Amino acid sequence: MAKRSREPNPCPVSILTNLLSGPWTLYILWVLSNLGPQRFGALKRQIDGISTKMLTERLRMLEQEEILYRHYEPTVPPQVTYGLTEKAKELVVILDQLNGLAQRWYGQERQTTCYPQAQNSSFTQQFSVVKNQDRKELTAEWALHSSGATTKR
């Protein structure tokens, strides 16, 4: 959880940077902004190296801050889906700007870019390494836009 100051008027920038600077937080938001709502297991598979405990902690914190929503389906086994709230969609604009900055600063020297990608209807994520191409030129058969709409490429 983001640690909030006990002061009556803590600095809003400090609150937000503390919230977003936690381990994996921005990356979780980046994946969800590119792939749309994901079930817990699929999200864990898409974020290579994250532990179940860490993913659970980050998702709970983001849900508490109303950045993510959690949709529970009482099926057997239960299905839990996480997605971005309207509040989070404001962050997506900033994440896209950070991506542009990262590409300008580091993309040219490494000649590669990485994007989470939907893979057909299962929406399992993989990273595509694309040389000297922008996001619109990715060759994925299906891509899930931040808005949640799918388009065939």
Backbone as a printed PyTorch tensor [residue, N CA C, xyz], in Angstrom:
tensor([[[  0.8220,  -1.1690,   0.0000],
         [  0.0000,   0.0000,   0.0000],
         [  0.8720,   1.2400,   0.0000]],

        [[  0.3800,   2.2810,  -0.6260],
         [  1.1090,   3.5360,  -0.6110],
         [  1.0750,   4.0810,   0.8020]],

        [[  2.2290,   4.4870,   1.2820],
         [  2.2970,   5.0260,   2.6290],
         [  1.9680,   6.4990,   2.5750]],

        [[  0.9170,   6.8570,   3.2430],
         [  0.4990,   8.2460,   3.2580],
         [  1.0220,   8.9250,   4.5030]],

        [[  1.3770,  10.1620,   4.3500],
         [  1.8880,  10.9460,   5.4630],
         [  0.7720,  11.2180,   6.4580]],

        [[  1.1460,  11.3760,   7.7140],
         [  0.1630,  11.7220,   8.7450],
         [ -0.1380,  13.2130,   8.7470]],

        [[  0.5830,  13.9750,   7.9530],
         [  0.3330,  15.4070,   7.8630],
         [ -1.0210,  15.6320,   7.2060]],

        [[ -1.7300,  16.7200,   7.6080],
         [ -3.0560,  16.9690,   7.0310],
         [ -3.0270,  17.2340,   5.5300]],

        [[ -1.9820,  17.8680,   5.0140],
         [ -1.8980,  18.1800,   3.5890],
         [ -0.5660,  17.7080,   3.0120]],

        [[ -0.3700,  16.4050,   2.8720],
         [  0.8960,  15.9360,   2.3050],
         [  0.9930,  16.3460,   0.8380]],

        [[  2.1910,  16.4150,   0.3570],
         [  2.4330,  16.8100,  -1.0320],
         [  1.8320,  15.7740,  -1.9870]],

        [[  0.9170,  16.1740,  -2.8630],
         [  0.2990,  15.2230,  -3.7990],
         [  1.3090,  14.5250,  -4.7120]],

        [[  2.3510,  15.2250,  -5.1320],
         [  3.3590,  14.6060,  -5.9960],
         [  4.0730,  13.4920,  -5.2450]],

        [[  4.3610,  13.7310,  -3.9730],
         [  5.0140,  12.7130,  -3.1530],
         [  4.1250,  11.4830,  -3.0030]],

        [[  2.8480,  11.6960,  -2.7740],
         [  1.9080,  10.5760,  -2.6380],
         [  1.8960,   9.7460,  -3.9220]],

        [[  1.7740,  10.4190,  -5.0650],
         [  1.7000,   9.7060,  -6.3430],
         [  3.0040,   8.9960,  -6.6790]],

        [[  4.1320,   9.6600,  -6.4750],
         [  5.4020,   9.0020,  -6.8020],
         [  5.6710,   7.8280,  -5.8710]],

        [[  5.3000,   7.9400,  -4.6010],
         [  5.4430,   6.7960,  -3.6900],
         [  4.5740,   5.6330,  -4.1450]],

        [[  3.3750,   5.9370,  -4.5790],
         [  2.4540,   4.9150,  -5.0560],
         [  3.0040,   4.2000,  -6.2920]],

        [[  3.4750,   4.9560,  -7.2520],
         [  3.9050,   4.3840,  -8.5300],
         [  5.3140,   3.8130,  -8.5150]],

        [[  6.1250,   4.1980,  -7.5420],
         [  7.5170,   3.7540,  -7.5400],
         [  7.7240,   2.3970,  -6.8810]],

        [[  6.6680,   1.7940,  -6.3830],
         [  6.7970,   0.4630,  -5.8040],
         [  7.1940,  -0.5520,  -6.8580]],

        [[  7.8030,  -1.6560,  -6.4210],
         [  8.2560,  -2.6620,  -7.3810],
         [  7.1190,  -3.1780,  -8.2640]],

        [[  7.3600,  -3.2350,  -9.5410],
         [  6.4610,  -3.7930, -10.5540],
         [  5.2190,  -2.9390, -10.8450]],

        [[  4.9520,  -1.9080, -10.0750],
         [  3.6930,  -1.1680, -10.1970],
         [  3.4900,  -0.6060, -11.5970]],

        [[  4.4400,   0.1630, -12.0870],
         [  4.2830,   0.7560, -13.4160],
         [  4.2230,  -0.3060, -14.5030]],

        [[  4.9670,  -1.3740, -14.3250],
         [  4.9600,  -2.4270, -15.3360],
         [  3.6040,  -3.1390, -15.3880]],

        [[  3.0060,  -3.3830, -14.2350],
         [  1.6610,  -3.9790, -14.1940],
         [  0.6860,  -3.0740, -14.9370]],

        [[  0.7490,  -1.7810, -14.6700],
         [ -0.1380,  -0.8320, -15.3470],
         [  0.1310,  -0.8000, -16.8490]],

        [[  1.3940,  -0.8830, -17.2420],
         [  1.7600,  -0.8800, -18.6610],
         [  1.1720,  -2.0990, -19.3750]],

        [[  1.3030,  -3.2640, -18.7520],
         [  0.7630,  -4.4900, -19.3570],
         [ -0.7520,  -4.3870, -19.4870]],

        [[ -1.4370,  -3.9730, -18.4280],
         [ -2.8980,  -3.8700, -18.4850],
         [ -3.3520,  -2.7950, -19.4690]],

        [[ -2.5780,  -1.7350, -19.6180],
         [ -2.9660,  -0.6870, -20.5650],
         [ -2.8290,  -1.1670, -22.0070]],

        [[ -1.9240,  -2.0920, -22.2460],
         [ -1.7200,  -2.6070, -23.6030],
         [ -2.5860,  -3.8120, -23.9310]],

        [[ -2.9160,  -4.6220, -22.9340],
         [ -3.6460,  -5.8650, -23.1910],
         [ -5.0890,  -5.8480, -22.7240]],

        [[ -5.4510,  -4.8850, -21.9180],
         [ -6.8020,  -4.8550, -21.3830],
         [ -6.9240,  -5.7480, -20.1650]],

        [[ -8.1480,  -5.9440, -19.6720],
         [ -8.3710,  -6.7320, -18.4530],
         [ -7.7760,  -8.1330, -18.5590]],

        [[ -7.1850,  -8.5740, -17.4550],
         [ -6.5170,  -9.8740, -17.4130],
         [ -6.8820, -10.6120, -16.1380]],

        [[ -6.9750, -11.9190, -16.2410],
         [ -7.1380, -12.7480, -15.0480],
         [ -5.7910, -12.8480, -14.3470]],

        [[ -5.8320, -13.1460, -13.0460],
         [ -4.6240, -13.1610, -12.2290],
         [ -3.5450, -14.0600, -12.8210]],

        [[ -3.8960, -15.2920, -13.1460],
         [ -2.9090, -16.2390, -13.6590],
         [ -2.2880, -15.7780, -14.9650]],

        [[ -3.1060, -15.2320, -15.8550],
         [ -2.5900, -14.7350, -17.1330],
         [ -1.6710, -13.5430, -16.9050]],

        [[ -2.0530, -12.6730, -15.9900],
         [ -1.2280, -11.5090, -15.6850],
         [  0.1170, -11.9370, -15.1110]],

        [[  0.1010, -12.9260, -14.2320],
         [  1.3510, -13.4200, -13.6370],
         [  2.2630, -14.0170, -14.7080]],

        [[  1.6960, -14.7630, -15.6480],
         [  2.5080, -15.3440, -16.7280],
         [  3.0950, -14.2600, -17.6340]],

        [[  2.4080, -13.1530, -17.7420],
         [  2.8450, -12.0780, -18.6290],
         [  3.9530, -11.2300, -18.0310]],

        [[  4.1150, -11.2870, -16.7160],
         [  5.1280, -10.4710, -16.0490],
         [  6.2110, -11.4070, -15.5390]],

        [[  7.1450, -11.6950, -16.3960],
         [  8.2070, -12.6450, -16.0990],
         [  9.0080, -12.2050, -14.8770]],

        [[  9.1040, -13.0890, -13.8870],
         [  9.9250, -12.8210, -12.7160],
         [  9.1730, -12.3330, -11.4970]],

        [[  7.9260, -11.9450, -11.6210],
         [  7.1780, -11.4590, -10.4630],
         [  6.6620, -12.6530,  -9.6640]],

        [[  6.7410, -12.5520,  -8.3430],
         [  6.2320, -13.6290,  -7.4950],
         [  4.7280, -13.4630,  -7.3000]],

        [[  4.0710, -14.5410,  -6.9260],
         [  2.6340, -14.4910,  -6.6440],
         [  2.3600, -13.5010,  -5.5250]],

        [[  3.1880, -13.5310,  -4.4920],
         [  3.0110, -12.6250,  -3.3510],
         [  3.1250, -11.1650,  -3.7850]],

        [[  4.1430, -10.8440,  -4.5660],
         [  4.3480,  -9.4600,  -5.0000],
         [  3.2140,  -9.0000,  -5.9020]],

        [[  2.7890,  -9.8390,  -6.8390],
         [  1.6890,  -9.4660,  -7.7210],
         [  0.4210,  -9.2330,  -6.9120]],

        [[  0.1480, -10.1010,  -5.9510],
         [ -1.0290,  -9.9370,  -5.0950],
         [ -0.9660,  -8.6160,  -4.3410]],

        [[  0.1860,  -8.3060,  -3.7530],
         [  0.3490,  -7.0470,  -3.0070],
         [  0.1390,  -5.8370,  -3.9040]],

        [[  0.7480,  -5.8560,  -5.0720],
         [  0.6260,  -4.7160,  -5.9910],
         [ -0.8180,  -4.5470,  -6.4560]],

        [[ -1.4760,  -5.6510,  -6.8080],
         [ -2.8620,  -5.5580,  -7.2740],
         [ -3.7820,  -5.0470,  -6.1710]],

        [[ -3.5920,  -5.5170,  -4.9560],
         [ -4.4150,  -5.0380,  -3.8320],
         [ -4.2160,  -3.5470,  -3.6000]],

        [[ -2.9680,  -3.1100,  -3.6310],
         [ -2.6720,  -1.6980,  -3.4220],
         [ -3.2940,  -0.8480,  -4.5290]],

        [[ -3.1510,  -1.2700,  -5.7770],
         [ -3.7160,  -0.5180,  -6.8930],
         [ -5.2410,  -0.5220,  -6.8610]],

        [[ -5.8280,  -1.6110,  -6.3940],
         [ -7.2840,  -1.6610,  -6.2470],
         [ -7.7290,  -0.7180,  -5.1320]],

        [[ -7.0160,  -0.7200,  -4.0210],
         [ -7.3560,   0.1570,  -2.8980],
         [ -7.2770,   1.6280,  -3.3120]],

        [[ -6.3310,   1.9460,  -4.1640],
         [ -6.1610,   3.3220,  -4.6450],
         [ -7.1140,   3.6490,  -5.8000]],

        [[ -7.9620,   2.6950,  -6.1660],
         [ -8.9540,   2.8410,  -7.2330],
         [ -8.3200,   3.0920,  -8.6030]],

        [[ -7.1410,   2.5040,  -8.7860],
         [ -6.4610,   2.5770, -10.0740],
         [ -6.8140,   1.3450, -10.9050]],

        [[ -7.0160,   0.2270, -10.2320],
         [ -7.4740,  -1.0060, -10.8680],
         [ -8.8150,  -1.3990, -10.2840]],

        [[ -9.5900,  -2.1240, -11.0800],
         [-10.7830,  -2.7610, -10.5330],
         [-10.5410,  -4.2650, -10.4970]],

        [[-11.2610,  -4.9140,  -9.6200],
         [-11.1840,  -6.3710,  -9.4740],
         [-12.5900,  -6.9080,  -9.6800]],

        [[-12.7480,  -7.7650, -10.6820],
         [-14.0620,  -8.3590, -10.9570],
         [-14.0100,  -9.8370, -10.5900]],

        [[-14.8600, -10.2300,  -9.6700],
         [-14.8980, -11.6040,  -9.1630],
         [-16.1010, -12.3350,  -9.7390]],

        [[-15.8630, -13.5000, -10.3170],
         [-16.9250, -14.3790, -10.8130],
         [-16.9470, -15.6160,  -9.9250]],

        [[-18.0570, -15.8780,  -9.2290],
         [-18.1160, -17.0250,  -8.3040],
         [-18.3290, -18.3590,  -9.0210]],

        [[-17.4270, -18.6860,  -9.9190],
         [-17.4870, -19.9560, -10.6380],
         [-16.5650, -20.9500,  -9.9420]],

        [[-16.5190, -22.1720, -10.4430],
         [-15.5930, -23.1660,  -9.9170],
         [-14.6130, -23.5120, -11.0330]],

        [[-13.3450, -23.1720, -10.9220],
         [-12.7600, -22.3310,  -9.8710],
         [-13.1610, -20.8690, -10.0640]],

        [[-13.0320, -20.0630,  -9.0050],
         [-13.3980, -18.6450,  -9.1170],
         [-12.5420, -17.9370, -10.1690]],

        [[-13.1440, -16.9950, -10.8560],
         [-12.4240, -16.2070, -11.8560],
         [-12.3280, -14.7690, -11.3640]],

        [[-11.1150, -14.2610, -11.3020],
         [-10.8820, -12.8790, -10.8910],
         [-10.1650, -12.1730, -12.0280]],

        [[-10.7290, -11.0740, -12.4640],
         [-10.1640, -10.2920, -13.5570],
         [ -9.8020,  -8.9080, -13.0420]],

        [[ -8.6550,  -8.4120, -13.4810],
         [ -8.1980,  -7.0740, -13.1100],
         [ -8.1320,  -6.2110, -14.3570]],

        [[ -8.5300,  -4.9550, -14.2100],
         [ -8.4740,  -4.0200, -15.3210],
         [ -8.2870,  -2.6020, -14.8190]],

        [[ -8.0910,  -1.6920, -15.7470],
         [ -7.8600,  -0.2930, -15.4100],
         [ -9.1720,   0.4410, -15.1910]],

        [[ -9.1900,   1.3120, -14.1910],
         [-10.3380,   2.1810, -13.9440],
         [-10.1850,   3.4470, -14.7880]],

        [[-11.1960,   4.2930, -14.7490],
         [-11.1020,   5.5820, -15.4370],
         [ -9.9430,   6.3940, -14.8790]],

        [[ -9.7390,   6.3080, -13.5770],
         [ -8.6220,   7.0150, -12.9350],
         [ -7.2940,   6.5620, -13.5460]],

        [[ -7.1540,   5.2800, -13.7730],
         [ -5.9090,   4.7420, -14.3320],
         [ -5.6870,   5.1880, -15.7660]],

        [[ -6.7610,   5.4300, -16.4830],
         [ -6.6180,   5.8190, -17.8860],
         [ -5.8960,   7.1550, -18.0290]],

        [[ -5.9350,   7.9830, -16.9700],
         [ -5.1390,   9.2080, -16.9750],
         [ -3.6490,   8.8660, -16.9610]],

        [[ -3.2970,   7.7980, -16.2550],
         [ -1.8990,   7.3610, -16.1920],
         [ -1.4170,   6.7890, -17.5170]],

        [[ -2.3190,   6.2010, -18.2820],
         [ -1.9440,   5.5890, -19.5630],
         [ -1.3360,   6.6390, -20.4890]],

        [[ -1.8830,   7.8370, -20.4700],
         [ -1.3380,   8.9230, -21.2940],
         [  0.1200,   9.1750, -20.9130]],

        [[  0.3940,   9.1840, -19.6160],
         [  1.7580,   9.4150, -19.1350],
         [  2.6550,   8.2240, -19.4690]],

        [[  2.1260,   7.0080, -19.3270],
         [  2.9100,   5.8180, -19.6830],
         [  3.2890,   5.8350, -21.1600]],

        [[  2.3640,   6.2490, -22.0090],
         [  2.6690,   6.3550, -23.4370],
         [  3.7620,   7.3910, -23.6840]],

        [[  3.7140,   8.5060, -22.9400],
         [  4.7570,   9.5240, -23.0790],
         [  6.1010,   8.9900, -22.5950]],

        [[  6.0960,   8.2450, -21.4800],
         [  7.3320,   7.6330, -20.9890],
         [  7.8900,   6.6410, -22.0040]],

        [[  7.0000,   5.8890, -22.6460],
         [  7.4440,   4.9580, -23.6760],
         [  8.1190,   5.7090, -24.8240]],

        [[  7.5110,   6.8070, -25.2460],
         [  8.1130,   7.6150, -26.3070],
         [  9.4840,   8.1410, -25.9080]],

        [[  9.5970,   8.6120, -24.6750],
         [ 10.8760,   9.1040, -24.1720],
         [ 11.9090,   7.9800, -24.1170]],

        [[ 11.5030,   6.8190, -23.6260],
         [ 12.4180,   5.6700, -23.5540],
         [ 12.9050,   5.2760, -24.9410]],

        [[ 12.0040,   5.3160, -25.9280],
         [ 12.4050,   4.9740, -27.2940],
         [ 13.3970,   5.9900, -27.8430]],

        [[ 13.1560,   7.2830, -27.5500],
         [ 14.0870,   8.3150, -28.0240],
         [ 15.4420,   8.1920, -27.3360]],

        [[ 15.4430,   7.9230, -26.0500],
         [ 16.6900,   7.8710, -25.2910],
         [ 17.4520,   6.5690, -25.5050]],

        [[ 16.7320,   5.4550, -25.5260],
         [ 17.4030,   4.1570, -25.5110],
         [ 17.0820,   3.2670, -26.7030]],

        [[ 16.0250,   3.5370, -27.4090],
         [ 15.6070,   2.6790, -28.5130],
         [ 16.5820,   2.6640, -29.6680]],

        [[ 17.1440,   3.8180, -30.0070],
         [ 18.0660,   3.9000, -31.1410],
         [ 19.3460,   3.1230, -30.8910]],

        [[ 19.8940,   3.2510, -29.6820],
         [ 21.1640,   2.5650, -29.4180],
         [ 20.9900,   1.0610, -29.3230]],

        [[ 19.8210,   0.6000, -28.9180],
         [ 19.5930,  -0.8360, -28.7900],
         [ 18.8860,  -1.4090, -30.0180]],

        [[ 18.3420,  -0.5380, -30.8560],
         [ 17.6890,  -0.9390, -32.0980],
         [ 16.5060,  -1.8840, -31.8800]],

        [[ 15.9350,  -1.8870, -30.6850],
         [ 14.7850,  -2.7480, -30.4250],
         [ 13.7680,  -2.0230, -29.5610]],

        [[ 12.5250,  -2.4630, -29.6560],
         [ 11.4720,  -1.9990, -28.7610],
         [ 10.6850,  -3.2130, -28.3060]],

        [[ 10.1580,  -3.1560, -27.1130],
         [  9.3860,  -4.2730, -26.5650],
         [  7.9890,  -3.7970, -26.2110]],

        [[  7.0030,  -4.5360, -26.6330],
         [  5.6160,  -4.2240, -26.3180],
         [  4.9080,  -5.4790, -25.8640]],

        [[  4.0910,  -5.3810, -24.8180],
         [  3.2260,  -6.5090, -24.5030],
         [  2.2370,  -6.6660, -25.6530]],

        [[  1.9330,  -7.8830, -26.0260],
         [  1.0420,  -8.1220, -27.1470],
         [  0.0150,  -9.1760, -26.8310]],

        [[ -1.1870,  -8.9480, -27.3030],
         [ -2.2180,  -9.9690, -27.2150],
         [ -1.9140, -11.0170, -28.2760]],

        [[ -2.2730, -12.2420, -27.9870],
         [ -2.0210, -13.3230, -28.9370],
         [ -3.3480, -14.0170, -29.2120]],

        [[ -3.9390, -13.7120, -30.3480],
         [ -5.2410, -14.2410, -30.7450],
         [ -6.2710, -14.0480, -29.6500]],

        [[ -7.2370, -14.9380, -29.5110],
         [ -8.3310, -14.7040, -28.5760],
         [ -7.9910, -15.0280, -27.1320]],

        [[ -6.8970, -15.7250, -26.8680],
         [ -6.5590, -16.0700, -25.4870],
         [ -5.9530, -14.8890, -24.7450]],

        [[ -5.5310, -13.8670, -25.4680],
         [ -4.9390, -12.6630, -24.8970],
         [ -3.7740, -12.9640, -23.9700]],

        [[ -3.0220, -14.0370, -24.2510],
         [ -1.8200, -14.2750, -23.4700],
         [ -0.7350, -13.3740, -24.0190]],

        [[  0.0750, -12.8590, -23.1270],
         [  1.0530, -11.8510, -23.4970],
         [  2.3890, -12.4640, -23.8460]],

        [[  3.0060, -11.8870, -24.8080],
         [  4.3860, -12.2010, -25.1040],
         [  5.0450, -10.8780, -25.4420]],

        [[  6.3470, -10.8280, -25.3970],
         [  7.0220,  -9.6070, -25.7920],
         [  7.5560,  -9.7900, -27.1870]],

        [[  7.2440,  -8.8420, -28.0130],
         [  7.7660,  -8.8560, -29.3670],
         [  8.9230,  -7.8880, -29.4310]],

        [[ 10.0020,  -8.3530, -29.9340],
         [ 11.1310,  -7.4690, -30.1660],
         [ 11.0740,  -7.0930, -31.6300]],

        [[ 10.8970,  -5.8310, -31.8730],
         [ 10.6860,  -5.3460, -33.2240],
         [ 11.8070,  -4.3670, -33.5520]],

        [[ 12.5470,  -4.6360, -34.5990],
         [ 13.6540,  -3.7550, -34.9700],
         [ 13.1520,  -2.6030, -35.8340]],

        [[ 13.4970,  -1.4000, -35.3940],
         [ 13.2320,  -0.1730, -36.1480],
         [ 11.7890,  -0.0610, -36.6460]],

        [[ 10.8380,  -0.4150, -35.8410],
         [  9.4360,  -0.2650, -36.2130],
         [  8.7100,   0.4310, -35.0810]],

        [[  7.6500,   1.1410, -35.4240],
         [  6.8540,   1.7240, -34.3560],
         [  5.7050,   0.7840, -34.0280]],

        [[  4.9710,   1.1210, -33.0080],
         [  3.9280,   0.2450, -32.4880],
         [  2.8760,  -0.1030, -33.5390]],

        [[  2.5610,   0.8050, -34.4190],
         [  1.5210,   0.5570, -35.4110],
         [  1.9450,  -0.4810, -36.4370]],

        [[  3.2240,  -0.7630, -36.5360],
         [  3.7080,  -1.7060, -37.5320],
         [  3.9350,  -3.1040, -36.9730]],

        [[  3.5470,  -3.3470, -35.7350],
         [  3.7210,  -4.6770, -35.1680],
         [  2.9550,  -5.6910, -35.9950]],

        [[  3.4860,  -6.8690, -36.0850],
         [  2.8980,  -7.8680, -36.9630],
         [  2.0040,  -8.8590, -36.2320]],

        [[  1.5640,  -8.5260, -35.0550],
         [  0.6700,  -9.4210, -34.3270],
         [ -0.6280,  -9.5820, -35.1060]],

        [[ -1.1710, -10.7730, -35.0990],
         [ -2.4360, -11.0010, -35.7960],
         [ -3.5620, -10.2120, -35.1360]],

        [[ -3.5500, -10.1550, -33.8210],
         [ -4.5560,  -9.3980, -33.0890],
         [ -3.8520,  -8.5200, -32.0690]],

        [[ -4.3450,  -7.3190, -31.8810],
         [ -3.8080,  -6.4400, -30.8410],
         [ -4.9780,  -5.8950, -30.0440]],

        [[ -4.7830,  -5.7770, -28.7740],
         [ -5.8330,  -5.2320, -27.9290],
         [ -5.4330,  -3.8170, -27.5560]],

        [[ -6.2260,  -2.8660, -27.9750],
         [ -5.9210,  -1.4710, -27.6980],
         [ -6.2800,  -1.1300, -26.2590]],

        [[ -5.7260,  -0.0440, -25.7780],
         [ -5.9930,   0.4100, -24.4150],
         [ -7.4870,   0.5740, -24.1640]],

        [[ -8.2370,   0.9080, -25.1900],
         [ -9.6710,   1.0980, -25.0260],
         [-10.4090,  -0.2140, -24.8310]],

        [[ -9.7320,  -1.3240, -25.0880],
         [-10.3690,  -2.6280, -24.9420],
         [-10.8920,  -3.1930, -26.2490]],

        [[-10.8420,  -2.4230, -27.3320],
         [-11.3360,  -2.8990, -28.6210],
         [-10.2450,  -3.7030, -29.3200]],

        [[-10.6420,  -4.7790, -29.9680],
         [ -9.6590,  -5.5710, -30.7010],
         [ -9.7120,  -5.2010, -32.1740]],

        [[ -8.5520,  -5.2220, -32.8000],
         [ -8.4910,  -4.9800, -34.2350],
         [ -7.5530,  -5.9890, -34.8490]],

        [[ -7.8710,  -6.4150, -36.0470],
         [ -7.0090,  -7.3520, -36.7610],
         [ -5.9270,  -6.5600, -37.4680]],

        [[ -4.6930,  -7.0410, -37.3600],
         [ -3.5470,  -6.3650, -37.9920],
         [ -3.2290,  -7.0350, -39.3020]]])
